[in-house]
Short mmCIF file of C-alpha atoms in Angstrom, two decimals:
data_model
loop_
_atom_site.label_atom_id
_atom_site.label_comp_id
_atom_site.label_asym_id
_atom_site.label_seq_id
_atom_site.Cartn_x
_atom_site.Cartn_y
_atom_site.Cartn_z
CA MET N 8 126.24 106.59 51.79
CA LYS N 9 125.92 103.06 50.43
CA SER N 10 128.72 103.55 47.91
CA SER N 11 131.05 105.03 50.54
CA VAL N 12 130.46 102.07 52.88
CA LEU N 13 131.23 99.65 50.05
CA ALA N 14 134.34 101.60 49.11
CA LEU N 15 135.56 101.48 52.72
CA THR N 16 134.92 97.74 52.88
CA VAL N 17 136.81 97.03 49.67
CA ALA N 18 139.73 99.20 50.85
CA ILE N 19 140.00 97.37 54.18
CA LEU N 20 139.74 93.94 52.60
CA SER N 21 142.13 94.76 49.77
CA THR N 22 144.80 95.78 52.29
CA ALA N 23 144.35 92.53 54.16
CA GLU N 24 144.49 90.50 50.97
CA VAL N 25 147.80 92.04 49.96
CA ASN N 26 149.30 91.25 53.35
CA CYS N 27 148.08 87.66 53.34
CA PHE N 28 150.83 86.62 50.99
CA SER N 29 153.67 87.48 53.35
CA PRO N 30 155.92 84.48 54.13
CA LEU N 31 154.75 84.15 57.73
CA SER N 32 151.07 84.49 57.02
CA SER N 33 151.19 81.81 54.36
CA ARG N 34 152.19 79.36 57.05
CA ALA N 35 149.49 80.27 59.53
CA ILE N 36 146.22 78.40 59.55
CA SER N 37 142.95 80.27 59.27
CA SER N 38 141.22 80.89 62.46
CA HIS N 39 138.39 78.84 63.26
CA ALA N 40 140.81 76.56 62.57
CA LEU N 41 140.58 78.79 65.49
CA SER N 42 140.22 76.18 67.87
CA SER N 43 142.57 73.83 66.26
CA ARG N 44 145.95 75.04 65.41
CA HIS N 45 145.85 77.10 68.58
CA LEU N 46 145.78 73.81 70.37
CA SER N 47 148.30 71.88 68.37
CA SER N 48 150.48 69.80 70.61
CA ARG N 49 152.75 67.92 68.26
CA ILE N 50 152.76 64.19 67.70
CA ILE N 51 156.33 62.93 67.41
CA HIS N 52 156.69 59.74 65.41
CA HIS N 53 159.40 57.27 66.32
CA PRO N 54 160.92 54.44 64.26
CA SER N 55 159.20 51.97 66.57
CA ARG N 56 155.90 53.00 64.96
CA THR N 57 154.69 54.65 68.15
CA SER N 58 153.91 58.26 68.83
CA THR N 59 154.48 60.46 71.83
CA ILE N 60 152.31 63.42 72.67
CA ARG N 61 154.32 66.39 73.82
CA SER N 62 153.10 67.18 77.31
CA THR N 63 153.02 70.95 76.96
CA THR N 64 150.05 72.56 75.28
CA THR N 65 151.96 74.70 72.79
CA MET N 66 149.80 76.55 70.32
CA SER N 67 151.99 77.16 67.27
CA MET N 68 151.21 79.96 64.85
CA SER N 69 153.08 78.13 62.10
CA THR N 70 152.43 74.69 60.74
CA ALA N 71 155.14 74.36 58.13
CA ASP N 72 158.92 74.45 58.57
CA SER N 73 159.97 77.83 59.87
CA ASN N 74 162.52 80.12 58.26
CA PRO N 75 164.92 82.19 60.36
CA PRO N 76 164.07 85.87 60.50
CA SER N 77 166.18 87.99 58.23
CA THR N 78 165.75 91.38 59.86
CA GLY N 79 168.15 90.86 62.71
CA GLU N 80 165.57 92.05 65.23
CA GLU N 81 165.18 89.92 68.34
CA CYS N 82 162.20 87.93 69.53
CA ASN N 83 161.97 85.41 72.34
CA VAL N 84 164.95 83.09 71.96
CA ASP N 85 162.77 80.04 72.56
CA ALA N 86 160.28 80.98 69.85
CA PRO N 87 160.62 79.10 66.54
CA ASP N 88 159.80 82.14 64.40
CA CYS N 89 159.78 85.91 64.52
CA ALA N 90 157.23 88.24 62.99
CA ASP N 91 157.18 91.99 62.54
CA MET N 92 154.23 94.09 63.66
CA LYS N 93 152.58 94.10 60.21
CA SER N 94 152.69 90.31 59.76
CA SER N 95 151.65 89.67 63.36
CA THR N 96 148.67 92.02 63.04
CA PHE N 97 147.44 90.28 59.90
CA ASN N 98 147.93 86.83 61.45
CA LEU N 99 145.96 87.93 64.51
CA ILE N 100 143.08 89.09 62.30
CA LYS N 101 143.22 85.78 60.45
CA ALA N 102 143.26 83.90 63.76
CA CYS N 103 139.99 85.54 64.75
CA VAL N 104 138.01 85.94 61.54
CA GLY N 105 136.79 82.64 60.14
CA SER N 106 133.58 80.83 59.29
CA GLY N 107 132.18 81.89 62.68
CA VAL N 108 131.41 85.36 61.29
CA LEU N 109 128.88 83.75 58.96
CA SER N 110 126.62 83.15 61.99
CA LEU N 111 126.56 86.70 63.37
CA SER N 112 123.61 87.88 61.26
CA SER N 113 121.38 85.26 62.87
CA GLY N 114 122.52 86.56 66.26
CA VAL N 115 121.06 89.96 65.38
CA ALA N 116 117.88 88.33 64.07
CA ALA N 117 117.42 86.71 67.48
CA PHE N 118 116.41 90.04 69.05
CA GLY N 119 115.18 92.21 66.18
CA ASP N 120 113.96 92.39 62.60
CA THR N 121 114.36 96.06 61.72
CA SER N 122 117.42 97.60 60.11
CA SER N 123 117.96 99.71 63.24
CA ALA N 124 118.88 96.51 65.14
CA ILE N 125 122.30 96.82 63.54
CA ILE N 126 123.10 99.83 65.75
CA PRO N 127 122.88 98.12 69.19
CA ALA N 128 124.35 94.94 67.67
CA SER N 129 127.39 96.85 66.40
CA ILE N 130 127.86 98.58 69.77
CA LEU N 131 127.60 95.22 71.54
CA MET N 132 130.13 93.62 69.17
CA SER N 133 132.53 96.52 69.71
CA LEU N 134 132.22 96.31 73.49
CA LEU N 135 132.74 92.55 73.55
CA GLY N 136 135.68 92.97 71.18
CA THR N 137 137.25 95.40 73.65
CA LEU N 138 136.83 92.94 76.55
CA SER N 139 138.24 90.13 74.40
CA ALA N 140 141.23 92.29 73.45
CA TYR N 141 141.93 93.03 77.12
CA SER N 142 141.95 89.36 78.10
CA PHE N 143 144.10 88.48 75.06
CA TYR N 144 146.62 91.14 76.12
CA SER N 145 146.43 89.93 79.72
CA ILE N 146 147.50 86.42 78.65
CA GLY N 147 150.48 87.77 76.71
CA LYS N 148 151.53 89.96 79.63
CA MET N 149 151.17 87.00 81.99
CA CYS N 150 153.44 84.93 79.76
CA GLU N 151 156.04 87.71 79.90
CA GLU N 152 155.88 87.92 83.69
CA THR N 153 156.08 84.14 84.18
CA LYS N 154 158.41 83.50 81.21
CA SER N 155 155.91 81.01 79.79
CA MET N 156 155.56 79.75 76.22
CA SER N 157 151.94 78.57 76.45
CA ILE N 158 148.75 79.37 78.31
CA SER N 159 148.90 76.04 80.16
CA GLU N 160 152.43 76.80 81.34
CA ALA N 161 151.37 80.27 82.52
CA TRP N 162 148.34 78.74 84.26
CA GLY N 163 150.54 76.19 86.03
CA LYS N 164 152.92 78.90 87.27
CA THR N 165 150.13 81.16 88.52
CA VAL N 166 147.02 79.18 89.46
CA GLY N 167 148.70 75.80 89.98
CA GLU N 168 149.81 72.65 88.17
CA ASP N 169 147.05 70.54 89.71
CA SER N 170 144.38 72.33 87.68
CA THR N 171 146.09 72.45 84.27
CA TRP N 172 143.68 69.72 83.21
CA LEU N 173 141.12 72.50 82.82
CA ILE N 174 143.22 73.97 80.02
CA SER N 175 143.57 70.55 78.37
CA LEU N 176 139.80 70.06 78.64
CA ALA N 177 139.24 73.43 76.98
CA CYS N 178 141.74 72.39 74.31
CA PHE N 179 139.56 69.35 73.64
CA LEU N 180 136.08 70.84 73.79
CA THR N 181 136.81 73.98 71.77
CA PRO N 182 137.98 72.19 68.59
CA LEU N 183 135.25 69.58 69.12
CA GLY N 184 132.68 72.34 68.72
CA ALA N 185 134.56 73.75 65.75
CA ALA N 186 134.79 70.36 64.04
CA LEU N 187 131.07 69.78 64.53
CA SER N 188 130.16 73.18 63.08
CA TYR N 189 132.52 72.54 60.14
CA SER N 190 130.82 69.20 59.38
CA ILE N 191 127.41 70.89 59.38
CA ILE N 192 128.65 73.73 57.16
CA LEU N 193 130.23 71.29 54.70
CA ALA N 194 126.95 69.40 54.44
CA ASP N 195 125.05 72.63 53.70
CA VAL N 196 127.69 73.90 51.27
CA PHE N 197 127.98 70.80 49.11
CA THR N 198 124.25 70.08 49.15
CA ALA N 199 123.71 73.61 47.79
CA LEU N 200 126.53 73.23 45.25
CA ALA N 201 124.97 69.99 44.01
CA ALA N 202 121.62 71.74 43.62
CA THR N 203 123.32 74.49 41.62
CA VAL N 204 124.43 71.99 38.96
CA GLY N 205 121.08 70.20 38.97
CA LEU N 206 122.02 67.24 41.16
CA THR N 207 120.08 65.97 44.15
CA LEU N 208 122.31 65.24 47.13
CA SER N 209 120.71 64.48 50.48
CA ARG N 210 122.21 66.00 53.59
CA PRO N 211 122.99 62.62 55.25
CA ALA N 212 124.70 61.39 52.07
CA SER N 213 126.74 64.57 51.94
CA ILE N 214 127.89 64.28 55.56
CA ILE N 215 128.68 60.56 55.48
CA GLY N 216 130.38 60.73 52.09
CA MET N 217 132.48 63.73 53.08
CA SER N 218 133.54 62.15 56.39
CA SER N 219 134.33 58.73 54.90
CA PHE N 220 136.13 59.64 51.69
CA VAL N 221 137.59 63.08 52.32
CA LEU N 222 137.91 63.99 55.99
CA TYR N 223 139.03 60.61 57.35
CA PRO N 224 142.01 60.27 54.98
CA LEU N 225 143.05 63.87 55.71
CA CYS N 226 142.66 63.49 59.48
CA SER N 227 144.78 60.32 59.34
CA LEU N 228 147.77 62.11 57.82
CA LYS N 229 150.85 62.10 60.04
CA SER N 230 152.04 65.43 58.69
CA LEU N 231 149.67 68.29 57.93
CA SER N 232 152.29 70.71 56.60
CA ALA N 233 151.15 70.17 52.99
CA LEU N 234 147.73 71.59 53.90
CA ALA N 235 149.08 74.86 55.30
CA PRO N 236 148.73 76.81 52.00
CA VAL N 237 144.97 76.20 52.17
CA SER N 238 144.90 78.89 54.86
CA ILE N 239 145.38 81.45 52.10
CA LEU N 240 142.24 80.13 50.40
CA GLY N 241 140.39 80.52 53.69
CA VAL N 242 141.40 84.17 53.87
CA VAL N 243 140.47 84.75 50.24
CA GLY N 244 137.14 83.01 50.85
CA ILE N 245 136.27 85.34 53.73
CA LEU N 246 137.32 88.43 51.78
CA VAL N 247 135.39 87.46 48.66
CA THR N 248 132.35 86.54 50.76
CA ALA N 249 132.45 89.88 52.59
CA ILE N 250 132.57 91.83 49.31
CA PHE N 251 129.83 89.67 47.79
CA MET N 252 127.58 90.15 50.83
CA GLY N 253 128.15 93.90 50.68
CA VAL N 254 127.16 94.03 47.02
CA ARG N 255 124.00 92.03 47.69
CA ALA N 256 123.08 94.10 50.77
CA PHE N 257 123.14 97.33 48.80
CA GLY N 258 121.68 95.81 45.65
CA SER N 259 118.12 94.79 44.79
CA ALA N 260 118.51 91.12 43.82
CA TYR N 261 116.92 89.92 47.08
CA SER N 262 114.49 92.78 47.55
CA PRO N 263 110.75 92.12 46.99
CA GLY N 264 110.37 91.50 43.28
CA GLY N 265 114.14 91.17 42.85
CA ALA N 266 115.70 88.78 40.36
CA LEU N 267 116.65 86.20 43.00
CA ALA N 268 114.04 86.76 45.70
CA SER N 269 111.49 84.47 44.06
CA THR N 270 113.97 81.56 43.98
CA LEU N 271 114.21 81.34 47.78
CA ALA N 272 112.30 79.00 50.06
CA PRO N 273 109.75 80.85 52.25
CA ALA N 274 111.84 80.36 55.41
CA LEU N 275 114.83 82.02 53.72
CA THR N 276 112.98 84.96 52.20
CA PRO N 277 113.97 88.38 53.62
CA ALA N 278 111.68 89.41 56.50
CA PHE N 279 111.61 92.82 58.18
CA ASN N 280 109.54 95.05 60.46
CA LYS N 281 107.23 92.53 62.08
CA VAL N 282 108.34 92.41 65.73
CA GLY N 283 110.75 95.34 66.12
CA VAL N 284 113.87 95.39 68.31
CA ASN N 285 114.30 94.35 71.93
CA LEU N 286 117.93 94.11 73.01
CA LEU N 287 116.88 93.38 76.59
CA GLN N 288 115.23 90.07 75.79
CA PRO N 289 117.20 86.89 76.66
CA SER N 290 117.72 86.04 72.97
CA SER N 291 120.26 88.87 72.71
CA LEU N 292 122.67 86.57 74.59
CA ILE N 293 122.88 84.49 71.42
CA LEU N 294 124.84 87.27 69.73
CA VAL N 295 127.00 87.60 72.86
CA SER N 296 127.83 83.90 72.64
CA MET N 297 128.57 84.08 68.92
CA ALA N 298 130.84 87.07 69.51
CA ALA N 299 132.93 84.97 71.89
CA THR N 300 133.60 82.57 69.02
CA ALA N 301 134.23 85.40 66.56
CA TYR N 302 136.95 86.91 68.79
CA LEU N 303 138.39 83.66 70.12
CA SER N 304 142.13 83.46 69.45
CA HIS N 305 143.32 83.50 73.05
CA PHE N 306 145.10 80.15 73.00
CA ASN N 307 147.44 81.81 70.50
CA ALA N 308 148.30 84.82 72.67
CA PRO N 309 151.55 83.29 74.01
CA ASP N 310 152.75 82.58 70.46
CA PHE N 311 151.88 86.05 69.25
CA TYR N 312 153.79 87.55 72.17
CA ASN N 313 156.85 85.30 72.02
CA GLN N 314 157.14 85.46 68.22
CA LEU N 315 156.76 89.23 68.02
CA MET N 316 159.99 91.02 67.14
CA GLU N 317 161.21 93.02 70.12
CA PRO N 318 158.45 91.59 72.36
CA THR N 319 157.44 94.00 75.09
CA PRO N 320 154.06 94.54 76.77
CA LYS N 321 153.84 97.93 75.06
CA ARG N 322 154.37 96.51 71.55
CA PHE N 323 152.02 93.61 72.32
CA LYS N 324 149.37 96.10 73.39
CA VAL N 325 149.70 97.85 70.01
CA LEU N 326 149.43 94.51 68.20
CA THR N 327 146.35 93.53 70.22
CA GLY N 328 144.66 96.89 69.63
CA MET N 329 145.19 96.86 65.86
CA GLY N 330 144.29 93.20 65.43
CA PHE N 331 141.09 93.27 67.44
CA THR N 332 139.98 96.62 66.00
CA ALA N 333 140.27 95.29 62.45
CA THR N 334 138.55 92.05 63.49
CA ALA N 335 135.67 93.99 65.03
CA ILE N 336 135.25 96.14 61.91
CA LEU N 337 135.22 93.15 59.55
CA SER N 338 132.87 91.17 61.83
CA VAL N 339 130.43 94.08 62.15
CA LEU N 340 130.45 94.65 58.38
CA MET N 341 129.70 91.00 57.53
CA MET N 342 127.09 90.80 60.29
CA SER N 343 125.43 93.95 58.97
CA PHE N 344 125.51 92.94 55.32
CA GLY N 345 123.84 89.60 56.02
CA PHE N 346 121.20 91.02 58.32
CA LEU N 347 120.37 93.99 56.08
CA THR N 348 119.76 91.54 53.25
CA PHE N 349 117.63 88.91 55.02
CA GLY N 350 116.52 90.37 58.37
CA SER N 351 114.88 87.93 60.75
CA ALA N 352 115.19 85.16 58.14
CA SER N 353 119.01 85.14 58.53
CA SER N 354 120.20 81.54 58.84
CA GLY N 355 122.70 80.13 61.31
CA ILE N 356 125.14 80.18 58.39
CA ILE N 357 124.22 83.17 56.26
CA LEU N 358 125.41 81.61 52.99
CA ASN N 359 122.46 79.22 53.26
CA ASN N 360 120.12 82.16 52.63
CA TYR N 361 121.47 82.99 49.19
CA SER N 362 119.89 81.37 46.15
CA THR N 363 121.51 78.30 44.60
CA GLY N 364 121.10 80.20 41.34
CA ASP N 365 123.25 83.08 42.60
CA ILE N 366 126.64 82.70 40.89
CA GLY N 367 128.38 84.89 43.46
CA ALA N 368 127.06 82.78 46.32
CA THR N 369 128.14 79.63 44.51
CA VAL N 370 131.71 80.93 44.25
CA CYS N 371 131.70 81.83 47.95
CA ARG N 372 130.34 78.42 48.92
CA LEU N 373 132.98 76.65 46.84
CA LEU N 374 135.82 78.71 48.32
CA MET N 375 134.59 78.25 51.87
CA GLY N 376 133.98 74.53 51.35
CA ILE N 377 137.50 73.88 50.08
CA ALA N 378 139.00 76.07 52.81
CA ILE N 379 137.10 74.22 55.56
CA ILE N 380 138.18 70.84 54.16
CA GLY N 381 141.80 71.98 54.30
CA THR N 382 141.39 73.40 57.81
CA TYR N 383 139.40 70.51 59.28
CA PRO N 384 142.44 68.20 59.90
CA PHE N 385 144.13 70.91 61.98
CA VAL N 386 141.01 71.33 64.10
CA PHE N 387 140.70 67.57 64.46
CA SER N 388 144.38 67.14 65.32
CA GLY N 389 144.07 69.68 68.14
CA MET N 390 141.05 67.82 69.52
CA ARG N 391 142.74 64.40 69.30
CA ASN N 392 146.00 65.58 70.87
CA ALA N 393 144.18 67.29 73.74
CA PHE N 394 142.24 64.06 74.31
CA PHE N 395 145.48 62.10 74.66
CA GLN N 396 146.87 64.75 77.00
CA LEU N 397 143.85 64.25 79.23
CA VAL N 398 143.87 60.46 79.04
CA LYS N 399 147.53 59.50 78.61
CA LYS N 400 149.03 62.44 80.54
CA GLY N 401 152.21 62.54 78.46
CA LYS N 402 152.63 58.78 78.13
CA GLU N 403 153.44 57.12 74.83
CA VAL N 404 150.62 56.86 72.29
CA LYS N 405 150.75 54.03 69.79
CA ASP N 406 149.78 54.46 66.16
CA SER N 407 146.95 51.97 66.63
CA GLU N 408 145.57 54.06 69.51
CA SER N 409 145.80 57.23 67.44
CA ARG N 410 144.06 55.52 64.52
CA THR N 411 141.26 54.17 66.73
CA ALA N 412 140.80 57.58 68.32
CA THR N 413 140.55 59.17 64.87
CA GLN N 414 137.89 56.71 63.78
CA VAL N 415 135.80 56.98 66.96
CA MET N 416 136.01 60.77 67.19
CA LEU N 417 135.24 61.40 63.52
CA ALA N 418 132.35 58.92 63.64
CA SER N 419 130.99 60.69 66.75
CA VAL N 420 131.26 64.14 65.17
CA THR N 421 129.62 62.82 62.00
CA GLY N 422 126.78 61.29 64.00
CA LEU N 423 126.16 64.56 65.82
CA ALA N 424 126.24 66.46 62.52
CA LEU N 425 123.49 64.17 61.20
CA ILE N 426 121.31 65.10 64.17
CA LEU N 427 122.15 68.79 64.60
CA LYS N 428 121.46 70.81 61.47
CA ASN N 429 122.06 74.38 62.65
CA ALA N 430 125.75 75.36 62.67
CA GLY N 431 124.74 78.67 64.24
CA PHE N 432 123.60 76.76 67.33
CA ILE N 433 127.01 75.08 67.63
CA VAL N 434 128.84 78.38 67.16
CA SER N 435 126.70 80.05 69.81
CA PHE N 436 126.75 77.18 72.31
CA ASN N 437 130.49 76.64 71.96
CA GLY N 438 131.01 80.38 72.37
CA ALA N 439 128.78 80.50 75.43
CA LEU N 440 130.61 77.73 77.26
CA MET N 441 134.20 77.56 76.01
CA GLY N 442 134.47 81.09 74.67
CA SER N 443 133.29 82.54 77.97
CA ALA N 444 135.74 80.40 79.93
CA ILE N 445 138.72 81.14 77.71
CA ILE N 446 138.04 84.88 77.31
CA TYR N 447 136.33 86.01 80.51
CA ILE N 448 137.31 83.47 83.20
CA PHE N 449 140.73 81.86 82.67
CA PRO N 450 142.81 85.05 82.06
CA PRO N 451 141.31 86.98 85.01
CA LEU N 452 141.89 84.00 87.32
CA MET N 453 145.57 83.95 86.33
CA PHE N 454 145.84 87.71 86.79
CA LEU N 455 144.20 87.70 90.23
CA LYS N 456 146.34 84.80 91.51
CA SER N 457 149.54 86.32 90.11
CA THR N 458 148.90 89.79 91.54
CA SER N 459 147.81 88.35 94.89
CA ASP N 460 151.04 86.36 95.21
CA ARG N 461 153.18 89.32 94.18
CA ILE N 462 151.41 91.65 96.62
CA LYS N 463 151.95 89.18 99.46
CA SER N 464 155.63 88.81 98.59
CA GLY N 465 156.10 92.58 98.40
CA VAL N 466 157.05 92.57 94.71
CA LEU N 467 153.88 94.44 93.74
CA LYS N 468 152.40 97.41 95.51
CA ALA N 469 148.62 97.34 96.07
CA ASN N 470 148.04 100.87 94.81
CA LYS N 471 144.78 102.27 93.46
CA LYS N 472 145.51 101.21 89.86
CA VAL N 473 146.22 97.59 90.86
CA LYS N 474 143.11 97.42 93.05
CA LEU N 475 140.97 98.83 90.24
CA GLU N 476 142.29 96.33 87.73
CA ARG N 477 141.77 93.48 90.17
CA PHE N 478 138.16 94.60 90.65
CA PHE N 479 137.69 94.79 86.87
CA ASN N 480 138.97 91.21 86.51
CA LYS N 481 136.53 90.02 89.15
CA VAL N 482 133.74 91.66 87.14
CA LEU N 483 134.98 89.83 84.03
CA ILE N 484 134.78 86.51 85.85
CA ALA N 485 131.21 87.27 86.92
CA LEU N 486 130.29 88.23 83.35
CA GLY N 487 131.89 85.05 82.06
CA CYS N 488 129.82 82.93 84.42
CA VAL N 489 126.62 84.72 83.40
CA PHE N 490 127.44 84.46 79.69
CA ALA N 491 128.26 80.76 80.02
CA VAL N 492 125.19 79.72 82.01
CA ALA N 493 122.58 82.13 80.65
CA GLY N 494 124.02 82.25 77.12
CA GLY N 495 124.22 78.48 76.87
CA GLY N 496 120.72 78.07 78.25
CA VAL N 497 119.19 80.67 75.93
CA THR N 498 120.96 79.12 72.94
CA ILE N 499 119.40 75.74 73.72
CA LEU N 500 115.95 77.25 74.27
CA ASP N 501 116.10 79.31 71.07
CA SER N 502 117.11 76.30 68.97
CA PHE N 503 114.87 73.61 70.46
CA PHE N 504 112.19 75.36 72.54
CA PRO N 505 111.71 78.81 70.96
CA HIS N 506 108.16 79.10 72.29
CA LEU N 507 109.59 79.41 75.81
CA LEU N 508 111.40 82.64 75.00
#
């Protein structure tokens, strides 16, 4: 059984790795980048040394110069690039799966410490993946109906222009959470790497040094196209990490008496079968919140629709189904591998559990560290541009203003990273608030307003199917509100006041 699971994992990941070197995928930025490249409104530099923020919130799938499609098949004429079904599916998987999956094991540990906890956790992840896929498809379909190129444009045409600031706010807060979690992960990764080679590097020194000498210069670049190839390293890092985690889960290195078990700190030592499983306790909402981050690629839905060759709702539905199914499988596998190795001791970032003397873990940390450094400027750029959209509202932004904003924002993120040490908390909290809004609230609101207007105008008939789907979208909104309020609250309690749960 163990060998067949590993064989299946390697087969799935090998297929993805082959596809990752297609021309289109090499230009897409790895997901959690998630929150970043999805949100990339471009900064246009003028000879007068000033910059203008494009007013539309266009989330481009590509970051380098685009090449014209050679197949002759048609996509949306306004889209800068076209992608076939195979490339689009892989890019969708890459847009979802990122460093956020490294937190899922701790989400399982929040409500159980027996191996059987994987069963309800996997069912929950599959269910949430299905709901996320529906809302992703709903956004693409809404863009087709309204002839929109971005989620903010679709929102303006359905819900109203006066409230598009909500989308801009989401475009700011989502990458803010991602940037903060990246800073925390980088601190953990390079502190562990230093320990591996016998050096002592404090966490504050790691964070401040990384922000000052690496991240600030990269975030100050006017063009980020040179960093696009790093997305391939991000994909490779996830694939290698998944295979490594699978090998360790079905091996004995971290079992009692194993070669590496004795090298772990007590808090990181595998722990099982002490409290059992209780999916009904509030702490299970932590996994729900983390799942929102793991499946969050919804700002990219308009791009995936408009850049799909022969874009139709039917073909987009196929793309959504394949992409989210593969994402769910990979997420469940990595979640399971981490939890089956460490149980209730699973950290907010599972790589922290593995010994600094574990060569495989060292390779994974190095790959993930480099990938996050290359992805960070895209995340940061999305946050900064969304900030100027909120504040300047399309007005001209000077270079000095952009530079000051970069310094203040990066200093703020760095300061928060010095205080908050658990990246899993950030992933869960960001998922609870922004993930819930973007997945469960915004798309249903657009759908309900659009169908209501079309029913009133006589364009759409209020038959049983339409009424049922409208009811389902109302349920999604209610779920989103519960997940946001309860999930966010439980995440805070679990991280800072665990005795209250």
